[in-house]
Amino acid sequence: MSSSDQSPPSLYAKREPIFPRRVKGSFRTMKWWLLAGMLGLYYILPWIRWDRGPEMPDQAVLLDLQGRRFFFFMIEIWPHEFYFVAGLLIMAGIGLFLFTSALGRVWCGYACPQTVWTDLFILVERWVEGDRNARLRLYHKKWDFEKIRKYGLKWTLWFLIGMATGGAWVFYFADAPTLLVDLVTLQAPMIAYLTIFVLTMTTFLFGGFFREQICIYACPWPRIQAAMMDEDTLTIDYRDWRGEPRGKHRKGEGSENLGDCIDCMACVNVCPMGIDIRDGQQLACITCGLCIDACDDVMDRIGKPRGLIGYMALSDHESERAGKPPKSVWKHVFRVRTIVYTAIWSAVGVGLVVALFIRSDLDMSVSPVRNPTHIVLSDGTVRNVYDVRLRNMANEERDFVLSITDNPDLSLSIEGYDSTAVTLSPDEMAQVRVYLEAPNGTESAAAPRSDVRIWSTIAGSQERVYSETVFNGRGQ
């Protein structure tokens, strides 16, 4: 048979499921606390009540799409204030750069939703099927009643967690108690059921079946992180100069020539990504620290010092090989790159806080009506028409008084109003038609265009805002 008749070797390798072993230690304990805290916040936040007065939502955290506002406890963000959301996204991005530069992929290992829900799913899997060896035996076992029963129970619990995840998400977009009743009585909008279904299935599949594949193939961050890290970044590594050559420590068999690593595979068996950290840094490593807990436990049992696997920087390799002490953690964390990231992150945060406290609780926008640009009345008066949008962001009724203060040629009137004052209820927005008129013979009537500033003043106070626009004359 010629070589052309032979099919090329397949580049696809079937995925082998990973069954991490239970481990105890400081990193695992920290991950449990973070998991409980983040899941608790996610599921509880929509149910926290916050009194904002009559005709206002009493939900502490609410993305009110119908009212086009975002509520976060005492903070209320309107659509025209989207710069606050943009600022928070910028802070999140810079924060991710900062933590990656200092401590590697700590976000991936401790706070990423994929990691958090995968940890929860593995906890359920271990509770139903047992620890690693029991799950391996069950996986390779032929289908029988026990396997069907355990897998069915596990998948049911996973599905319920996914449903709770999707259900909690939609409660952020409507009053939670009301929406819950509507969901149960099948009166909720179809988009709510569709959202719950999509999030239920993605959580069920991502946390139960795809797990490490999402981190390796779907997430772009493992490929971006290299640009955020340098030789001083603290990340998890194996001290090969201390652990090699690895092997079982047995009396009378040259154990004195072996390193501290006894090749027990504990670090591999607890890894949720299924990698061997002893092979060096890898794209799949999420720096969750579980391999450190497992290795430290083994070192304690064989009477060796801890730290065979631990957080360390590339710049410390040579000094530790030579028996010198590494640089302190603080020198790795606080260096030029991280200080710059921290300064930028803090500047954006301070800017947002300042903007939040100095923002006005009234808003106005002016849009000239362009067709036609102006109207000449029978007495020669030139009229321009504007659509003015007023927004009362306070919790009390207020009168908005419109005026022109920098052009004596112009007079202002509001269609349908006897005066230039518009009354708005709390958190109300209104659009009015405004006329600016310049009598015949005035400079504004004859000029092609004049700059105009329309003011909106709160009656009985000094609070006011303005909007720049133009007045179009006859141009003669």
CSV table of C-alpha atoms in Angstrom, one decimal:
chain,number,residue,atom,x,y,z
A,1,MET,CA,0.0,0.0,0.0
A,2,SER,CA,1.4,3.4,-1.0
A,3,SER,CA,1.8,6.2,1.6
A,4,SER,CA,-0.8,8.2,-0.3
A,5,ASP,CA,-3.4,5.5,0.6
A,6,GLN,CA,-2.8,5.9,4.3
A,7,SER,CA,-5.0,8.3,6.2
A,8,PRO,CA,-3.1,11.0,8.2
A,9,PRO,CA,-2.9,10.6,11.9
A,10,SER,CA,-5.7,12.3,13.8
A,11,LEU,CA,-4.9,15.5,15.7
A,12,TYR,CA,-7.9,15.0,18.0
A,13,ALA,CA,-7.6,13.3,21.3
A,14,LYS,CA,-10.7,12.3,23.2
A,15,ARG,CA,-11.1,14.2,26.4
A,16,GLU,CA,-10.6,12.2,29.6
A,17,PRO,CA,-12.8,13.6,32.4
A,18,ILE,CA,-10.9,15.0,35.4
A,19,PHE,CA,-11.9,13.8,38.9
A,20,PRO,CA,-10.0,16.0,41.4
A,21,ARG,CA,-9.3,14.5,44.8
A,22,ARG,CA,-10.4,16.1,48.0
A,23,VAL,CA,-7.7,18.2,49.6
A,24,LYS,CA,-7.4,20.2,52.8
A,25,GLY,CA,-5.3,23.3,53.4
A,26,SER,CA,-5.2,27.0,53.6
A,27,PHE,CA,-5.8,27.6,49.9
A,28,ARG,CA,-8.7,25.2,49.8
A,29,THR,CA,-10.2,26.8,52.9
A,30,MET,CA,-9.8,30.3,51.3
A,31,LYS,CA,-11.5,29.0,48.2
A,32,TRP,CA,-14.5,27.6,50.2
A,33,TRP,CA,-14.9,31.0,52.0
A,34,LEU,CA,-14.8,32.9,48.7
A,35,LEU,CA,-17.2,30.5,47.0
A,36,ALA,CA,-19.7,30.8,49.9
A,37,GLY,CA,-19.4,34.6,49.9
A,38,MET,CA,-19.7,35.2,46.2
A,39,LEU,CA,-22.5,32.7,45.7
A,40,GLY,CA,-24.3,34.1,48.7
A,41,LEU,CA,-24.0,37.7,47.3
A,42,TYR,CA,-25.2,36.5,43.9
A,43,TYR,CA,-28.3,34.8,45.2
A,44,ILE,CA,-29.2,37.1,48.1
A,45,LEU,CA,-28.6,40.6,46.6
A,46,PRO,CA,-31.9,40.8,44.6
A,47,TRP,CA,-33.9,40.1,47.7
A,48,ILE,CA,-32.5,43.0,49.8
A,49,ARG,CA,-35.0,45.8,50.2
A,50,TRP,CA,-34.2,49.5,50.1
A,51,ASP,CA,-36.8,52.2,50.8
A,52,ARG,CA,-36.7,54.9,48.1
A,53,GLY,CA,-40.1,56.5,48.8
A,54,PRO,CA,-43.4,56.2,47.0
A,55,GLU,CA,-43.6,55.1,43.4
A,56,MET,CA,-40.0,54.0,43.5
A,57,PRO,CA,-38.6,50.4,43.4
A,58,ASP,CA,-37.7,49.1,46.8
A,59,GLN,CA,-35.0,46.7,45.6
A,60,ALA,CA,-31.5,47.5,46.7
A,61,VAL,CA,-29.8,46.3,43.5
A,62,LEU,CA,-32.0,46.6,40.3
A,63,LEU,CA,-31.3,47.1,36.6
A,64,ASP,CA,-34.6,48.6,35.7
A,65,LEU,CA,-34.8,48.3,31.9
A,66,GLN,CA,-38.4,49.6,31.8
A,67,GLY,CA,-37.5,52.7,33.8
A,68,ARG,CA,-34.1,52.9,32.1
A,69,ARG,CA,-32.2,53.2,35.4
A,70,PHE,CA,-29.8,51.2,37.5
A,71,PHE,CA,-30.2,51.2,41.3
A,72,PHE,CA,-27.5,50.2,43.7
A,73,PHE,CA,-28.6,50.9,47.3
A,74,MET,CA,-28.5,54.7,47.6
A,75,ILE,CA,-27.0,55.2,44.1
A,76,GLU,CA,-29.2,55.8,41.1
A,77,ILE,CA,-27.7,55.8,37.6
A,78,TRP,CA,-29.7,57.2,34.6
A,79,PRO,CA,-29.0,56.3,30.9
A,80,HIS,CA,-27.2,59.6,30.3
A,81,GLU,CA,-24.8,58.7,33.1
A,82,PHE,CA,-23.5,55.6,31.4
A,83,TYR,CA,-20.0,57.0,31.9
A,84,PHE,CA,-20.3,55.5,35.5
A,85,VAL,CA,-20.7,52.0,34.0
A,86,ALA,CA,-17.9,52.7,31.6
A,87,GLY,CA,-15.7,53.8,34.5
A,88,LEU,CA,-16.5,50.6,36.5
A,89,LEU,CA,-15.6,48.5,33.4
A,90,ILE,CA,-12.3,50.3,33.0
A,91,MET,CA,-11.6,49.8,36.7
A,92,ALA,CA,-12.4,46.1,36.3
A,93,GLY,CA,-10.0,45.7,33.4
A,94,ILE,CA,-7.2,47.6,35.1
A,95,GLY,CA,-7.8,45.6,38.3
A,96,LEU,CA,-7.5,42.4,36.3
A,97,PHE,CA,-4.2,43.6,34.9
A,98,LEU,CA,-3.0,44.6,38.3
A,99,PHE,CA,-3.8,41.3,40.1
A,100,THR,CA,-2.4,39.3,37.1
A,101,SER,CA,0.8,41.3,37.1
A,102,ALA,CA,1.3,40.8,40.8
A,103,LEU,CA,0.0,37.3,41.5
A,104,GLY,CA,-0.7,35.6,38.1
A,105,ARG,CA,-4.1,34.2,37.4
A,106,VAL,CA,-5.6,34.7,40.8
A,107,TRP,CA,-8.9,35.8,39.2
A,108,CYS,CA,-9.1,32.5,37.3
A,109,GLY,CA,-8.3,30.4,40.4
A,110,TYR,CA,-10.5,32.1,43.0
A,111,ALA,CA,-13.2,34.4,41.6
A,112,CYS,CA,-14.0,33.5,38.0
A,113,PRO,CA,-17.7,32.4,37.7
A,114,GLN,CA,-16.5,29.3,35.8
A,115,THR,CA,-14.2,28.3,38.7
A,116,VAL,CA,-16.8,29.1,41.4
A,117,TRP,CA,-19.6,27.1,39.8
A,118,THR,CA,-17.2,24.2,38.8
A,119,ASP,CA,-16.1,24.0,42.4
A,120,LEU,CA,-19.8,23.8,43.4
A,121,PHE,CA,-20.5,21.1,40.8
A,122,ILE,CA,-17.5,19.1,41.9
A,123,LEU,CA,-18.7,19.3,45.5
A,124,VAL,CA,-22.1,17.9,44.5
A,125,GLU,CA,-20.3,15.2,42.4
A,126,ARG,CA,-18.2,14.2,45.3
A,127,TRP,CA,-21.2,14.1,47.7
A,128,VAL,CA,-23.1,11.8,45.4
A,129,GLU,CA,-20.3,9.5,44.0
A,130,GLY,CA,-17.5,9.7,46.5
A,131,ASP,CA,-14.0,10.9,46.3
A,132,ARG,CA,-11.7,10.6,43.3
A,133,ASN,CA,-11.1,6.8,43.2
A,134,ALA,CA,-14.8,6.1,43.7
A,135,ARG,CA,-15.7,8.5,40.9
A,136,LEU,CA,-13.1,6.9,38.6
A,137,ARG,CA,-14.4,3.4,39.2
A,138,LEU,CA,-18.0,4.5,38.6
A,139,TYR,CA,-17.0,6.3,35.4
A,140,HIS,CA,-15.3,3.2,33.9
A,141,LYS,CA,-18.0,0.9,35.2
A,142,LYS,CA,-20.7,-0.5,32.8
A,143,TRP,CA,-24.1,1.0,33.1
A,144,ASP,CA,-26.1,-0.6,35.8
A,145,PHE,CA,-28.7,0.5,38.4
A,146,GLU,CA,-26.1,2.1,40.7
A,147,LYS,CA,-24.5,4.1,38.0
A,148,ILE,CA,-27.9,5.2,36.6
A,149,ARG,CA,-29.1,6.2,40.1
A,150,LYS,CA,-25.9,8.2,41.0
A,151,TYR,CA,-25.5,9.9,37.7
A,152,GLY,CA,-29.2,10.7,37.6
A,153,LEU,CA,-29.1,12.2,41.1
A,154,LYS,CA,-26.0,14.2,40.2
A,155,TRP,CA,-27.3,15.6,37.0
A,156,THR,CA,-30.6,16.5,38.7
A,157,LEU,CA,-28.8,18.5,41.3
A,158,TRP,CA,-26.6,20.1,38.7
A,159,PHE,CA,-29.7,21.1,36.7
A,160,LEU,CA,-31.3,22.6,39.8
A,161,ILE,CA,-28.2,24.6,40.6
A,162,GLY,CA,-28.2,25.8,37.0
A,163,MET,CA,-31.9,26.8,37.3
A,164,ALA,CA,-31.2,28.6,40.5
A,165,THR,CA,-28.4,30.5,38.7
A,166,GLY,CA,-30.6,31.5,35.8
A,167,GLY,CA,-33.5,32.3,38.2
A,168,ALA,CA,-31.3,34.6,40.4
A,169,TRP,CA,-30.1,36.5,37.3
A,170,VAL,CA,-33.5,37.6,36.1
A,171,PHE,CA,-34.4,38.9,39.6
A,172,TYR,CA,-31.8,41.6,39.0
A,173,PHE,CA,-34.0,43.1,36.2
A,174,ALA,CA,-37.4,43.2,38.0
A,175,ASP,CA,-38.8,43.4,41.5
A,176,ALA,CA,-37.8,40.0,42.8
A,177,PRO,CA,-40.9,39.0,44.9
A,178,THR,CA,-43.3,40.1,42.2
A,179,LEU,CA,-41.3,38.3,39.4
A,180,LEU,CA,-41.1,35.1,41.5
A,181,VAL,CA,-44.9,35.0,41.8
A,182,ASP,CA,-45.2,35.7,38.1
A,183,LEU,CA,-42.8,32.9,37.2
A,184,VAL,CA,-44.6,30.4,39.4
A,185,THR,CA,-48.0,31.4,38.1
A,186,LEU,CA,-46.7,31.4,34.5
A,187,GLN,CA,-47.5,35.1,34.0
A,188,ALA,CA,-43.9,36.3,33.6
A,189,PRO,CA,-42.7,37.7,30.2
A,190,MET,CA,-41.4,35.0,27.8
A,191,ILE,CA,-38.0,36.7,27.8
A,192,ALA,CA,-37.7,35.8,31.6
A,193,TYR,CA,-38.3,32.1,30.9
A,194,LEU,CA,-36.0,32.1,27.9
A,195,THR,CA,-33.2,33.8,29.9
A,196,ILE,CA,-33.6,31.3,32.8
A,197,PHE,CA,-33.5,28.4,30.3
A,198,VAL,CA,-30.3,29.6,28.5
A,199,LEU,CA,-28.5,30.3,31.8
A,200,THR,CA,-29.6,27.0,33.2
A,201,MET,CA,-28.3,25.0,30.3
A,202,THR,CA,-25.0,27.0,30.0
A,203,THR,CA,-24.4,26.6,33.8
A,204,PHE,CA,-25.3,22.9,33.6
A,205,LEU,CA,-23.0,22.2,30.7
A,206,PHE,CA,-20.1,24.5,31.5
A,207,GLY,CA,-19.9,23.5,35.2
A,208,GLY,CA,-20.7,19.8,34.8
A,209,PHE,CA,-19.3,18.7,31.5
A,210,PHE,CA,-16.9,21.2,29.8
A,211,ARG,CA,-15.2,22.6,33.0
A,212,GLU,CA,-11.5,22.9,32.1
A,213,GLN,CA,-12.2,23.1,28.4
A,214,ILE,CA,-13.9,26.5,28.9
A,215,CYS,CA,-10.7,27.8,30.5
A,216,ILE,CA,-8.4,26.3,27.9
A,217,TYR,CA,-10.3,26.8,24.6
A,218,ALA,CA,-13.1,29.3,25.1
A,219,CYS,CA,-11.6,31.9,27.5
A,220,PRO,CA,-9.1,34.4,25.9
A,221,TRP,CA,-7.5,35.4,29.2
A,222,PRO,CA,-4.9,32.5,29.3
A,223,ARG,CA,-3.5,33.8,26.1
A,224,ILE,CA,-3.6,37.5,27.2
A,225,GLN,CA,-2.1,37.0,30.6
A,226,ALA,CA,1.5,36.5,29.3
A,227,ALA,CA,1.5,40.2,28.4
A,228,MET,CA,0.5,41.1,32.0
A,229,MET,CA,3.2,39.0,33.7
A,230,ASP,CA,7.0,39.4,34.0
A,231,GLU,CA,9.9,37.8,35.8
A,232,ASP,CA,8.7,39.3,39.1
A,233,THR,CA,5.1,38.0,39.0
A,234,LEU,CA,4.4,35.6,41.8
A,235,THR,CA,2.8,32.5,40.5
A,236,ILE,CA,2.7,28.8,41.4
A,237,ASP,CA,5.8,26.8,40.5
A,238,TYR,CA,7.7,23.6,41.4
A,239,ARG,CA,11.2,23.9,42.9
A,240,ASP,CA,12.8,21.2,40.8
A,241,TRP,CA,16.3,21.8,42.2
A,242,ARG,CA,14.9,20.6,45.5
A,243,GLY,CA,12.5,17.9,44.3
A,244,GLU,CA,14.6,16.2,41.6
A,245,PRO,CA,15.5,13.5,41.0
A,246,ARG,CA,12.1,12.3,42.2
A,247,GLY,CA,11.3,8.8,43.4
A,248,LYS,CA,10.1,6.7,46.3
A,249,HIS,CA,12.1,7.1,49.5
A,250,ARG,CA,12.9,3.5,50.5
A,251,LYS,CA,15.6,2.4,52.9
A,252,GLY,CA,18.7,0.9,51.4
A,253,GLU,CA,17.9,1.8,47.8
A,254,GLY,CA,19.8,5.0,47.3
A,255,SER,CA,17.1,7.2,48.7
A,256,GLU,CA,19.8,9.7,50.0
A,257,ASN,CA,20.4,10.7,46.4
A,258,LEU,CA,16.7,11.5,45.7
A,259,GLY,CA,15.0,14.8,45.9
A,260,ASP,CA,12.1,15.7,48.2
A,261,CYS,CA,9.5,14.8,45.5
A,262,ILE,CA,8.3,11.2,46.1
A,263,ASP,CA,6.3,11.1,42.9
A,264,CYS,CA,3.1,10.5,44.7
A,265,MET,CA,1.0,12.4,42.1
A,266,ALA,CA,-0.9,14.2,44.8
A,267,CYS,CA,-0.4,17.6,43.1
A,268,VAL,CA,-1.8,16.1,39.8
A,269,ASN,CA,-4.7,14.3,41.5
A,270,VAL,CA,-6.1,17.4,43.1
A,271,CYS,CA,-5.7,19.7,40.1
A,272,PRO,CA,-9.0,20.7,38.6
A,273,MET,CA,-7.3,21.3,35.3
A,274,GLY,CA,-5.6,17.9,35.3
A,275,ILE,CA,-2.1,19.2,34.7
A,276,ASP,CA,1.3,18.4,36.3
A,277,ILE,CA,2.7,21.5,37.8
A,278,ARG,CA,6.1,19.8,37.9
A,279,ASP,CA,6.3,20.2,34.1
A,280,GLY,CA,6.6,24.0,34.5
A,281,GLN,CA,4.2,26.8,33.9
A,282,GLN,CA,1.3,25.9,31.5
A,283,LEU,CA,-1.5,27.7,29.8
A,284,ALA,CA,-4.1,25.6,31.6
A,285,CYS,CA,-2.8,26.4,35.1
A,286,ILE,CA,-5.3,28.7,37.0
A,287,THR,CA,-3.1,29.1,40.0
A,288,CYS,CA,-5.8,27.9,42.4
A,289,GLY,CA,-3.2,26.7,45.0
A,290,LEU,CA,-4.7,23.3,45.5
A,291,CYS,CA,-1.4,21.6,44.4
A,292,ILE,CA,0.3,23.6,47.2
A,293,ASP,CA,-2.0,22.2,49.8
A,294,ALA,CA,-1.6,18.7,48.6
A,295,CYS,CA,2.2,18.8,48.4
A,296,ASP,CA,2.5,20.5,51.8
A,297,ASP,CA,0.4,17.7,53.3
A,298,VAL,CA,2.7,15.1,51.8
A,299,MET,CA,5.8,17.0,53.0
A,300,ASP,CA,4.4,17.1,56.5
A,301,ARG,CA,3.8,13.3,56.5
A,302,ILE,CA,7.3,12.4,55.2
A,303,GLY,CA,9.1,14.9,57.5
A,304,LYS,CA,10.3,17.3,54.8
A,305,PRO,CA,9.9,21.1,54.8
A,306,ARG,CA,7.0,22.6,53.1
A,307,GLY,CA,7.2,24.7,49.9
A,308,LEU,CA,8.3,22.2,47.3
A,309,ILE,CA,5.4,23.7,45.3
A,310,GLY,CA,4.5,27.2,46.1
A,311,TYR,CA,4.1,30.8,45.0
A,312,MET,CA,7.4,32.2,43.6
A,313,ALA,CA,8.7,34.5,40.9
A,314,LEU,CA,10.9,33.6,38.0
A,315,SER,CA,13.5,36.1,39.2
A,316,ASP,CA,13.9,34.1,42.4
A,317,HIS,CA,14.8,30.8,40.7
A,318,GLU,CA,18.6,31.4,40.4
A,319,SER,CA,18.9,32.8,43.9
A,320,GLU,CA,17.0,29.9,45.5
A,321,ARG,CA,19.0,27.4,43.4
A,322,ALA,CA,22.2,28.9,44.9
A,323,GLY,CA,20.7,28.6,48.4
A,324,LYS,CA,20.1,32.4,48.8
A,325,PRO,CA,16.8,33.7,50.2
A,326,PRO,CA,14.3,35.0,47.7
A,327,LYS,CA,13.1,38.6,47.6
A,328,SER,CA,10.3,39.5,49.9
A,329,VAL,CA,6.7,39.2,48.7
A,330,TRP,CA,6.2,42.9,49.1
A,331,LYS,CA,9.1,43.7,46.7
A,332,HIS,CA,7.4,41.4,44.1
A,333,VAL,CA,4.0,42.9,44.6
A,334,PHE,CA,5.0,46.6,44.8
A,335,ARG,CA,7.1,47.4,41.8
A,336,VAL,CA,6.9,49.9,39.0
A,337,ARG,CA,4.3,48.1,36.9
A,338,THR,CA,1.9,47.3,39.8
A,339,ILE,CA,2.3,50.8,41.2
A,340,VAL,CA,1.4,52.3,37.8
A,341,TYR,CA,-1.7,50.0,37.5
A,342,THR,CA,-2.7,50.9,41.1
A,343,ALA,CA,-2.3,54.6,40.4
A,344,ILE,CA,-4.4,54.5,37.3
A,345,TRP,CA,-7.0,52.3,39.0
A,346,SER,CA,-7.2,54.6,42.0
A,347,ALA,CA,-7.5,57.7,39.7
A,348,VAL,CA,-10.4,56.3,37.9
A,349,GLY,CA,-12.1,55.3,41.1
A,350,VAL,CA,-11.6,58.7,42.7
A,351,GLY,CA,-12.9,60.3,39.6
A,352,LEU,CA,-16.1,58.3,39.7
A,353,VAL,CA,-16.6,59.0,43.3
A,354,VAL,CA,-16.1,62.7,42.8
A,355,ALA,CA,-18.4,62.7,39.7
A,356,LEU,CA,-21.0,60.8,41.8
A,357,PHE,CA,-21.1,63.4,44.5
A,358,ILE,CA,-21.0,66.6,42.4
A,359,ARG,CA,-23.5,65.4,39.8
A,360,SER,CA,-26.7,67.4,39.6
A,361,ASP,CA,-30.1,65.8,40.1
A,362,LEU,CA,-31.7,67.6,37.2
A,363,ASP,CA,-30.9,67.2,33.5
A,364,MET,CA,-31.9,68.9,30.3
A,365,SER,CA,-31.2,68.2,26.6
A,366,VAL,CA,-32.2,70.5,23.7
A,367,SER,CA,-32.8,69.3,20.1
A,368,PRO,CA,-33.6,71.9,17.4
A,369,VAL,CA,-36.3,71.0,15.0
A,370,ARG,CA,-34.5,71.1,11.6
A,371,ASN,CA,-37.4,71.0,9.2
A,372,PRO,CA,-37.8,73.8,8.7
A,373,THR,CA,-34.8,75.5,10.4
A,374,HIS,CA,-36.9,78.6,11.1
A,375,ILE,CA,-40.3,80.1,10.5
A,376,VAL,CA,-41.1,83.8,9.6
A,377,LEU,CA,-44.4,84.9,11.1
A,378,SER,CA,-46.8,87.4,9.4
A,379,ASP,CA,-45.3,90.3,11.4
A,380,GLY,CA,-41.7,89.4,10.4
A,381,THR,CA,-40.9,87.6,13.7
A,382,VAL,CA,-38.5,84.7,13.3
A,383,ARG,CA,-39.4,81.6,15.2
A,384,ASN,CA,-37.2,78.5,16.0
A,385,VAL,CA,-38.7,75.3,17.4
A,386,TYR,CA,-36.9,73.0,19.9
A,387,ASP,CA,-37.6,69.8,21.6
A,388,VAL,CA,-36.5,70.1,25.2
A,389,ARG,CA,-36.2,67.0,27.4
A,390,LEU,CA,-36.3,67.6,31.2
A,391,ARG,CA,-35.5,65.0,33.8
A,392,ASN,CA,-36.1,65.4,37.5
A,393,MET,CA,-33.8,63.0,39.3
A,394,ALA,CA,-34.7,64.1,42.8
A,395,ASN,CA,-37.2,62.4,45.2
A,396,GLU,CA,-39.5,65.5,45.3
A,397,GLU,CA,-41.7,67.4,42.9
A,398,ARG,CA,-40.0,70.4,41.4
A,399,ASP,CA,-40.7,73.3,39.0
A,400,PHE,CA,-38.3,73.7,36.1
A,401,VAL,CA,-38.2,77.3,34.8
A,402,LEU,CA,-36.8,77.7,31.3
A,403,SER,CA,-35.2,81.0,30.3
A,404,ILE,CA,-32.8,82.8,28.0
A,405,THR,CA,-30.3,85.1,29.8
A,406,ASP,CA,-27.6,86.0,27.3
A,407,ASN,CA,-29.7,87.3,24.3
A,408,PRO,CA,-32.2,90.1,24.9
A,409,ASP,CA,-33.5,89.7,21.4
A,410,LEU,CA,-35.1,86.4,22.1
A,411,SER,CA,-38.3,85.4,24.0
A,412,LEU,CA,-39.1,81.9,25.1
A,413,SER,CA,-42.5,80.2,25.3
A,414,ILE,CA,-43.6,76.6,25.9
A,415,GLU,CA,-46.3,75.0,23.8
A,416,GLY,CA,-49.4,74.2,25.9
A,417,TYR,CA,-48.1,76.1,29.0
A,418,ASP,CA,-49.2,79.5,30.2
A,419,SER,CA,-45.8,80.1,31.8
A,420,THR,CA,-42.2,79.0,31.2
A,421,ALA,CA,-42.3,76.6,34.2
A,422,VAL,CA,-42.7,72.9,33.9
A,423,THR,CA,-43.7,70.8,36.9
A,424,LEU,CA,-42.2,67.3,37.2
A,425,SER,CA,-42.9,64.6,39.7
A,426,PRO,CA,-40.0,62.7,41.5
A,427,ASP,CA,-37.9,60.7,39.0
A,428,GLU,CA,-40.1,61.9,36.1
A,429,MET,CA,-38.9,62.8,32.6
A,430,ALA,CA,-40.9,65.0,30.2
A,431,GLN,CA,-40.4,66.4,26.7
A,432,VAL,CA,-41.8,69.8,25.8
A,433,ARG,CA,-41.9,71.9,22.6
A,434,VAL,CA,-40.2,75.3,23.1
A,435,TYR,CA,-40.4,78.3,20.8
A,436,LEU,CA,-37.7,81.0,20.6
A,437,GLU,CA,-38.8,84.1,18.8
A,438,ALA,CA,-36.8,87.2,17.6
A,439,PRO,CA,-38.9,90.2,16.6
A,440,ASN,CA,-38.5,91.7,13.1
A,441,GLY,CA,-35.6,94.2,13.0
A,442,THR,CA,-33.5,92.6,15.7
A,443,GLU,CA,-30.0,91.4,15.2
A,444,SER,CA,-30.9,87.8,15.9
A,445,ALA,CA,-33.7,87.8,13.4
A,446,ALA,CA,-31.4,89.2,10.6
A,447,ALA,CA,-28.3,87.1,11.4
A,448,PRO,CA,-27.8,83.7,9.8
A,449,ARG,CA,-27.4,82.1,13.2
A,450,SER,CA,-26.8,83.1,16.8
A,451,ASP,CA,-25.4,81.0,19.7
A,452,VAL,CA,-28.0,80.5,22.4
A,453,ARG,CA,-27.9,79.1,25.9
A,454,ILE,CA,-31.2,77.8,27.3
A,455,TRP,CA,-31.3,77.6,31.1
A,456,SER,CA,-33.4,75.4,33.3
A,457,THR,CA,-33.6,76.7,36.9
A,458,ILE,CA,-35.3,75.0,39.8
A,459,ALA,CA,-37.9,77.4,41.2
A,460,GLY,CA,-37.0,78.7,44.7
A,461,SER,CA,-33.4,77.5,44.5
A,462,GLN,CA,-30.1,78.4,42.8
A,463,GLU,CA,-29.8,75.0,41.2
A,464,ARG,CA,-29.8,75.1,37.4
A,465,VAL,CA,-28.3,73.6,34.2
A,466,TYR,CA,-28.0,74.9,30.7
A,467,SER,CA,-27.7,73.5,27.2
A,468,GLU,CA,-26.0,75.2,24.2
A,469,THR,CA,-27.8,75.5,20.9
A,470,VAL,CA,-28.2,77.9,18.0
A,471,PHE,CA,-31.0,80.2,16.7
A,472,ASN,CA,-31.4,80.4,12.9
A,473,GLY,CA,-32.3,83.9,11.5
A,474,ARG,CA,-33.3,85.0,8.0
A,475,GLY,CA,-29.7,85.4,7.1
A,476,GLN,CA,-30.2,88.8,5.4
